[in-house]
GROMACS .gro file of C-alpha atoms in nm:
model
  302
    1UNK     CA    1   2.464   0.877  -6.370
    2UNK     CA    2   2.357   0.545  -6.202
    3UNK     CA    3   2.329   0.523  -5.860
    4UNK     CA    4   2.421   0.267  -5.618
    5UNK     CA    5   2.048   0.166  -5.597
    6UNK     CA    6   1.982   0.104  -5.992
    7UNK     CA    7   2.323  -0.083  -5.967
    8UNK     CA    8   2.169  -0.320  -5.643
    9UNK     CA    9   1.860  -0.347  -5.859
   10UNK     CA   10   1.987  -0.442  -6.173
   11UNK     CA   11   2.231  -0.696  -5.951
   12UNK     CA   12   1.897  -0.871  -5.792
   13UNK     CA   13   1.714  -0.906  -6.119
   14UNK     CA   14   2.035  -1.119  -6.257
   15UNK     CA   15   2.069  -1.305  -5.973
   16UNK     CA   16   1.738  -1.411  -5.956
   17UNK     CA   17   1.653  -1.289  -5.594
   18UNK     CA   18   1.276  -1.307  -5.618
   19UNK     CA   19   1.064  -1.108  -5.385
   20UNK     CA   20   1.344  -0.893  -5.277
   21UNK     CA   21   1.236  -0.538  -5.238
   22UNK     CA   22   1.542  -0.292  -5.309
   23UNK     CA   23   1.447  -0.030  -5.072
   24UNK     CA   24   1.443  -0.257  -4.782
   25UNK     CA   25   1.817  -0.394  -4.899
   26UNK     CA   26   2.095  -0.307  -4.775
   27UNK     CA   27   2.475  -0.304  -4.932
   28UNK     CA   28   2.753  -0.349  -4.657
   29UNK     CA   29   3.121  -0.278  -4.679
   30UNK     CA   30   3.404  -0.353  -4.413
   31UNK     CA   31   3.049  -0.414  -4.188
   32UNK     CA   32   2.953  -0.040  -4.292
   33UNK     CA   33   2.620   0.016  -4.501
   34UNK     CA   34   2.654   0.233  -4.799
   35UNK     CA   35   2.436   0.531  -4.899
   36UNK     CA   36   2.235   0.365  -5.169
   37UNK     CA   37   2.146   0.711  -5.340
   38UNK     CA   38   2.500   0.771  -5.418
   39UNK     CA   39   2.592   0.744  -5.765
   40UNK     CA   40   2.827   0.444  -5.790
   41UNK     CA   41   3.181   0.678  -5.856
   42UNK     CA   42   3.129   0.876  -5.595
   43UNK     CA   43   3.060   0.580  -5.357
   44UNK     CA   44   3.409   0.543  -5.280
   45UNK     CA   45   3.429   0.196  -5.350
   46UNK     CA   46   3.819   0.046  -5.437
   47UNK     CA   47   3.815  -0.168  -5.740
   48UNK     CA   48   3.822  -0.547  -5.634
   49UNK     CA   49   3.605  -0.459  -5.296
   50UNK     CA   50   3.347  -0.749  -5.190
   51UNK     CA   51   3.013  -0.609  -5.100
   52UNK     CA   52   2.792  -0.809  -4.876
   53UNK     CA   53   2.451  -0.767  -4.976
   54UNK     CA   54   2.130  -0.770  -4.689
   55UNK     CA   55   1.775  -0.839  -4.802
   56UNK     CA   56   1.609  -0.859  -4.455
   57UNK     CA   57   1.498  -1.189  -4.527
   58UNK     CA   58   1.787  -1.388  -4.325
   59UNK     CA   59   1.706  -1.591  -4.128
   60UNK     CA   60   1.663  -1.480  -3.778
   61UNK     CA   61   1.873  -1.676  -3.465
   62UNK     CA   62   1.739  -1.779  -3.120
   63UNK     CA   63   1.875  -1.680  -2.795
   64UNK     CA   64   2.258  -1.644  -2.920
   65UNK     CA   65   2.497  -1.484  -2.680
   66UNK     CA   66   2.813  -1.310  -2.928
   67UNK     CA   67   3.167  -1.264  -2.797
   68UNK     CA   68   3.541  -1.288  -2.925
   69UNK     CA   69   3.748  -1.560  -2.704
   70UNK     CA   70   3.956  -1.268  -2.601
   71UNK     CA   71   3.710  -1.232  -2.408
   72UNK     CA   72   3.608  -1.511  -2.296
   73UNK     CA   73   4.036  -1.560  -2.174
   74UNK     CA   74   3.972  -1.244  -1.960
   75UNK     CA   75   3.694  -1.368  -1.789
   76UNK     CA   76   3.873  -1.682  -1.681
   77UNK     CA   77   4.216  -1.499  -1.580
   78UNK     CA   78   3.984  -1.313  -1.338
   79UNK     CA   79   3.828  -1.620  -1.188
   80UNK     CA   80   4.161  -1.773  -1.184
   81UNK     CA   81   4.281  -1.440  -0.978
   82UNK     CA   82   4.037  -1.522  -0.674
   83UNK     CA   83   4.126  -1.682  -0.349
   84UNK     CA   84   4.000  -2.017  -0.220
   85UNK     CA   85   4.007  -2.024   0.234
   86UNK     CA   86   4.266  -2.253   0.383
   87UNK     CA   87   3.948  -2.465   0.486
   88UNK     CA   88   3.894  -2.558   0.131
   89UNK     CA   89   4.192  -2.800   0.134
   90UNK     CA   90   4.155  -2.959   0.466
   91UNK     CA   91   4.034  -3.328   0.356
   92UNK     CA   92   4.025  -3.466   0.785
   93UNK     CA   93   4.058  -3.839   0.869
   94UNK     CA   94   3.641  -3.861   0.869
   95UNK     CA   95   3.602  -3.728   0.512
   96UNK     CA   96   3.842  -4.058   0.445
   97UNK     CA   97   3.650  -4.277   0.613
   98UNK     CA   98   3.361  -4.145   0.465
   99UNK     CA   99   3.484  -4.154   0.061
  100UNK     CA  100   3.595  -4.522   0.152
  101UNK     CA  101   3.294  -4.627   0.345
  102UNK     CA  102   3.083  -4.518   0.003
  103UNK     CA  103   3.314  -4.675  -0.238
  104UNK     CA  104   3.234  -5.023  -0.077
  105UNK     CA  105   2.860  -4.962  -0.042
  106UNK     CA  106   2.864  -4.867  -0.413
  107UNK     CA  107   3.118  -5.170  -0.481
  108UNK     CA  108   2.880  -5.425  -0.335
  109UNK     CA  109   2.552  -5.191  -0.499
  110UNK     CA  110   2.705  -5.270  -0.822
  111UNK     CA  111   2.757  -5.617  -0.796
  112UNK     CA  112   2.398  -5.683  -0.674
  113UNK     CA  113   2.268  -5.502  -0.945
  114UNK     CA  114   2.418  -5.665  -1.190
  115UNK     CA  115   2.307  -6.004  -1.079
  116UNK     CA  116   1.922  -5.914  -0.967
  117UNK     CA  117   1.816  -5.700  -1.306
  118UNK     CA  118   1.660  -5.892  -1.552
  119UNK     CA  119   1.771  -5.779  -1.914
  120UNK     CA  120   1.404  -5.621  -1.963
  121UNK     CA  121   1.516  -5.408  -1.680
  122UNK     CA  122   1.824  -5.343  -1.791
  123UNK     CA  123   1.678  -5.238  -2.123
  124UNK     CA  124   1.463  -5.013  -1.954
  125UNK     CA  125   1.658  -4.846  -1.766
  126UNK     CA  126   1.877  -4.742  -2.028
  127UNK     CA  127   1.594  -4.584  -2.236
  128UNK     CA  128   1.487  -4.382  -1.903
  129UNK     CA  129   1.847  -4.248  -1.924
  130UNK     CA  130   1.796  -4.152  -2.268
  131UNK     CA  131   1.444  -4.004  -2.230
  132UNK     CA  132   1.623  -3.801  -1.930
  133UNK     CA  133   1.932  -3.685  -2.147
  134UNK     CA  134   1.705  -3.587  -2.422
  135UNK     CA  135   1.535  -3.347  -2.171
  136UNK     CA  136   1.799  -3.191  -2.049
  137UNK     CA  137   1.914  -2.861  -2.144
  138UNK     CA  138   2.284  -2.842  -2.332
  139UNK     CA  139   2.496  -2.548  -2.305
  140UNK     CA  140   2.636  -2.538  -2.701
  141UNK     CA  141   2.978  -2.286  -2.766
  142UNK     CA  142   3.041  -2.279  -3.127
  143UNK     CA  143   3.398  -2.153  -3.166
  144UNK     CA  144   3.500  -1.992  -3.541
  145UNK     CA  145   3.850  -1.973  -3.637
  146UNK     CA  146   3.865  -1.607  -3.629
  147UNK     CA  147   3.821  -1.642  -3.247
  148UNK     CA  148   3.468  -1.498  -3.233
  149UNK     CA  149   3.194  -1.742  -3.033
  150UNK     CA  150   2.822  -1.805  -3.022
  151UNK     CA  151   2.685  -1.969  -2.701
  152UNK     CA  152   2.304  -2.083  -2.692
  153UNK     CA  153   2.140  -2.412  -2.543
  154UNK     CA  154   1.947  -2.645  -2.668
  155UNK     CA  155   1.737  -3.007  -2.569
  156UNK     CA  156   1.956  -3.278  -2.570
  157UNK     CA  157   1.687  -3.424  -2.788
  158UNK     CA  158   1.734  -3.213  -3.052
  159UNK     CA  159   1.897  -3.356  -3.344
  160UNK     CA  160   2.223  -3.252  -3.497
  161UNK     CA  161   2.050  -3.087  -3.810
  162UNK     CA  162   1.948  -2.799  -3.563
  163UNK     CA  163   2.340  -2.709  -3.447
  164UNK     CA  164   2.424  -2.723  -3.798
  165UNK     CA  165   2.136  -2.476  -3.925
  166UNK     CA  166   2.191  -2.239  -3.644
  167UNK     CA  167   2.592  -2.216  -3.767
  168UNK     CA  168   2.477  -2.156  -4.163
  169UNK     CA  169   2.262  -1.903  -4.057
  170UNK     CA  170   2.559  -1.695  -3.871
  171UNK     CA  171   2.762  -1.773  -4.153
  172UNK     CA  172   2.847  -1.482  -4.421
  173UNK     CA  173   2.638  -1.626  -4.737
  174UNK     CA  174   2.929  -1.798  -4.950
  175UNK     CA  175   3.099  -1.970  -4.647
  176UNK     CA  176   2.765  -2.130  -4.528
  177UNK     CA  177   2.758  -2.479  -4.779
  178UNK     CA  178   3.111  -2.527  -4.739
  179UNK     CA  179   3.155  -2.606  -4.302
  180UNK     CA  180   3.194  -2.913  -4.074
  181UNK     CA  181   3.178  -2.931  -3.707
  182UNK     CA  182   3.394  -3.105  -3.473
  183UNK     CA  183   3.541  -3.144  -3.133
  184UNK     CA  184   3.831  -3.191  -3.010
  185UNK     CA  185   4.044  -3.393  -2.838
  186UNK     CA  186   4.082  -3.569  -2.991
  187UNK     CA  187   3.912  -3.449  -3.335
  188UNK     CA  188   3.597  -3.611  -3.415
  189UNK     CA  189   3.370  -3.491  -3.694
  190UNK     CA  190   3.018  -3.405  -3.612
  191UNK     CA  191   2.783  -3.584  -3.880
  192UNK     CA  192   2.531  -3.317  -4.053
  193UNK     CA  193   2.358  -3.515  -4.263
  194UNK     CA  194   2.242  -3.786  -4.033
  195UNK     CA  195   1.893  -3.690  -3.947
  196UNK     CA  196   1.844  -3.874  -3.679
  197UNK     CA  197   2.146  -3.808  -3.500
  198UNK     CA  198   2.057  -3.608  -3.178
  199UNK     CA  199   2.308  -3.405  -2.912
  200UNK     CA  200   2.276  -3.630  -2.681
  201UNK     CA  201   2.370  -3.934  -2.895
  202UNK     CA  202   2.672  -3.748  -3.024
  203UNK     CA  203   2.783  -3.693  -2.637
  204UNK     CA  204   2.737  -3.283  -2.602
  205UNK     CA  205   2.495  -3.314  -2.281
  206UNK     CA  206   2.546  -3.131  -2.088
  207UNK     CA  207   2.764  -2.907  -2.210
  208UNK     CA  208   2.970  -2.873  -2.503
  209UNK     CA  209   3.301  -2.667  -2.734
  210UNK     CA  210   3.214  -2.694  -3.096
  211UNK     CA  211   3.438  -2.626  -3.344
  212UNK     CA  212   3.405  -2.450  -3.716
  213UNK     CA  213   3.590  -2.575  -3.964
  214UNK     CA  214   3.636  -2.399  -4.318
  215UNK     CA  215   3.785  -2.441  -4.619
  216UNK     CA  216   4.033  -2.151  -4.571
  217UNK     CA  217   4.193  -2.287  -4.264
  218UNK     CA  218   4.255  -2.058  -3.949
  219UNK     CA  219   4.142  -1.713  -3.943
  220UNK     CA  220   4.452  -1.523  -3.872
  221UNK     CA  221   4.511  -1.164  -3.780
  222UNK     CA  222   4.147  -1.134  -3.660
  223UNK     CA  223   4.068  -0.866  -3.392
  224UNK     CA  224   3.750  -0.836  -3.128
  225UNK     CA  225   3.587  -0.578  -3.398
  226UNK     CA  226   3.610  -0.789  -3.721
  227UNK     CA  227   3.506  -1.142  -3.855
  228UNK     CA  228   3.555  -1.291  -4.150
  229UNK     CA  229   3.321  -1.506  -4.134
  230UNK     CA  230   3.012  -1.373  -3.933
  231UNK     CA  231   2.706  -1.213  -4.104
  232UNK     CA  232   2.738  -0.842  -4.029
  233UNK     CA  233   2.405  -0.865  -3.838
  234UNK     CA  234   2.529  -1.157  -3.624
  235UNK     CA  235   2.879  -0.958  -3.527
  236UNK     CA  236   2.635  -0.646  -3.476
  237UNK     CA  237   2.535  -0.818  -3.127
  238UNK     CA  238   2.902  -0.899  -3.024
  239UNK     CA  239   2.912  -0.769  -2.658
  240UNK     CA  240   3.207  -0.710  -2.452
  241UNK     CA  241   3.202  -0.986  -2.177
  242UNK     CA  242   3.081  -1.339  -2.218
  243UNK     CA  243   2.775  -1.472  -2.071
  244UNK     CA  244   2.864  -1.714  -1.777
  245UNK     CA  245   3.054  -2.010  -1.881
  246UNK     CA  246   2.786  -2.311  -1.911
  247UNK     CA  247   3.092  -2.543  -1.789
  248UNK     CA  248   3.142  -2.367  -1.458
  249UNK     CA  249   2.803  -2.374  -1.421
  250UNK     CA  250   2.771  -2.792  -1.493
  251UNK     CA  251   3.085  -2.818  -1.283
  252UNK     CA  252   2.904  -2.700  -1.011
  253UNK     CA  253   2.618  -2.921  -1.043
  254UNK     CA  254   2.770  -3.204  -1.092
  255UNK     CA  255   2.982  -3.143  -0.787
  256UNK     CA  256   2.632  -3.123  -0.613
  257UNK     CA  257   2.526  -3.454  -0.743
  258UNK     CA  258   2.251  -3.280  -0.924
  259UNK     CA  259   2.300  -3.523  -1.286
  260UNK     CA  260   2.540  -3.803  -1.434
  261UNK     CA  261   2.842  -3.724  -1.612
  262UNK     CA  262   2.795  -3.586  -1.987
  263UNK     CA  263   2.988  -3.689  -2.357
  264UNK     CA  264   3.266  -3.678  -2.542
  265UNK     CA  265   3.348  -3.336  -2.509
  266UNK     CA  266   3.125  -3.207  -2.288
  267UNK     CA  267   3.201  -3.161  -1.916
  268UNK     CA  268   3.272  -3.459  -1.745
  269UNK     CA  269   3.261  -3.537  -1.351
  270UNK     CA  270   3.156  -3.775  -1.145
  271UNK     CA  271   2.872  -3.752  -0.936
  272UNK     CA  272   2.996  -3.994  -0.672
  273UNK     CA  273   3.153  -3.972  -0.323
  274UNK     CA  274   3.498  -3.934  -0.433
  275UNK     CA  275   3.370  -3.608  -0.605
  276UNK     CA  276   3.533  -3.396  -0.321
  277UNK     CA  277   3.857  -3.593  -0.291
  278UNK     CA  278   3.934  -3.430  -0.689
  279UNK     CA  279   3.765  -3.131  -0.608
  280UNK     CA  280   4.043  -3.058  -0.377
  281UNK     CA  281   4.296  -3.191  -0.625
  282UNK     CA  282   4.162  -2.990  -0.908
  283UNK     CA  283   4.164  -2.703  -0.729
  284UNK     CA  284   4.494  -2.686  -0.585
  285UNK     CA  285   4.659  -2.568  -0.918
  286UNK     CA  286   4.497  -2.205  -0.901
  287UNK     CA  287   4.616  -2.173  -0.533
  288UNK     CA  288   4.957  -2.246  -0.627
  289UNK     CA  289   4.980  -1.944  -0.862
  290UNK     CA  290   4.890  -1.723  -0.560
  291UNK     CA  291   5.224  -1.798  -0.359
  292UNK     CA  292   5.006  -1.902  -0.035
  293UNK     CA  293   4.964  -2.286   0.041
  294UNK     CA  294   4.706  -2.409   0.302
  295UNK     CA  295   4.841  -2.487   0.642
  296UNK     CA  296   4.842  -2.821   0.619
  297UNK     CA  297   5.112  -2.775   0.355
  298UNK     CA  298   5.445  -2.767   0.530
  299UNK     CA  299   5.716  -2.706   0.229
  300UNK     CA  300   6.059  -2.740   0.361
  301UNK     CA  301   6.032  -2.878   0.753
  302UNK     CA  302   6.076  -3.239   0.870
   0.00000   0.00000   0.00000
């Protein structure tokens, strides 16, 4: 009576798997190994089952943080939750004077500039930007359909290819040739076969939401326990809360004036004076949901 093990054997020689030893493989179903020394009709298997087959050659990822976007929601509803002081709102007659006083020196900063730098200067400037966005680290959130997400960083520097490899290596094996990546809004395609096209040229510094797109459309019905289209090994380090978000933690430096503003769909803020002014804008919405107003906010009186 064969057992599952002749069966895995016999299936590597036909397919060609060279180098594979068959006692270090493993045969997964529903994400649950089988017992390789069972003989195949005891095995339990329904007819039509797929069978995801581990050689412990994958290809190993980096630092890659695992977690469903239910998840993730959670985390944010309890940020949401907390309470901002009163003093957080008060923007007083000398922070106006201040934001306007800085607007004009940067107005007249600007137009100086632009006269005094000679296009060499220009020029060079613009590649110290680059060599300095190339250097930076970038926060990367890759987003599947099924709603399960892998967050890692990278260099700005580091070219597309990389973003792309990492994805086909969390991918199950027959999903992992047929992917794009994009972000959105609005939607715009991530090349992967332009070599030299780097993170920061694409506009994810500092901090980026990349989307998974497959041939089979959305992933509906999945749960925080299942993917379809993880490698079992990958879901295996799914853990129950998120790592902290990389774009509270860029919103926060950029409020600080620590770096310039980052791409397409990365987050973007501006590290100039007015920076407080929609702070205090931007923050009023969560407030709101709280039923308390500041004191300066005097809802139905004259």
């Amino acid at each position: 009576m064969a057992s599952l093990k002749m069966v895995l054997e016999a299936a590597l020689n036909q397919l060609g798997i060279k180098g594979a030893d068959p006692s270090t493989c493993r045969l997964l179903l529903k994400d649950k190994p089988l017992d390789l020394s069972l003989p195949v009709r005891f095995a339990n298997i329904p007819a039509g089952s797929k069978l995801v087959l581990l050689t412990g050659k994958e290809p190993k990822l980096g630092t890659v943080y695992v977690y469903n976007r239910s998840a993730e929601a959670s985390g944010s509803a309890d940020r949401d939750e907390e309470e901002l002081p009163d003093e957080f709102y008060e923007f007083t007659e000398a922070d106006l004077h201040r934001v306007l006083a800085a607007q004009a020196t940067s107005r007249v900063r600007e137009a100086a500039s632009a006269v005094l730098k000679t296009k060499e200067l220009r020029a060079r400037e613009a590649r110290e930007r680059e060599a300095a966005q190339a250097a930076r680290t970038t926060h990367i959130i890759v987003e599947f359909p099924d709603g399960f997400c892998l967050q890692t960083a990278f260099l700005g520097g580091d070219r597309l290819t990389a973003l792309h490899s990492l994805v086909k290596q969390a991918l199950l094996p027959g999903l992992a040739e047929h992917f794009s990546l994009f972000l959105t809004p609005p939607r715009v395609v991530l090349p992967s076969r332009q070599g030299e096209a780097t993170l920061a040229s694409a506009g994810l510094v500092p901090a980026a939401r990349v989307h998974v797109s497959l041939p089979d459309g959305p992933g509906a019905g999945a749960d925080a326990l299942a993917s379809r289209y993880l490698r079992p090994d990958v879901l295996a380090l799914t853990q129950q809360m998120p790592p902290p978000s990389p774009f509270h933690r860029e919103a926060g430096r950029t409020r600080d004036g620590a770096h310039e503003s980052g791409g397409a769909n990365a987050l973007t803020a501006q590290a100039d004076p007015t920076s407080r002014a929609s702070d205090v804008r931007a923050a009023a919405a969560p407030h709101k949901a709280s039923g308390k107003g500041p004191k300066w906010l005097k809802l139905g009186r004259p």
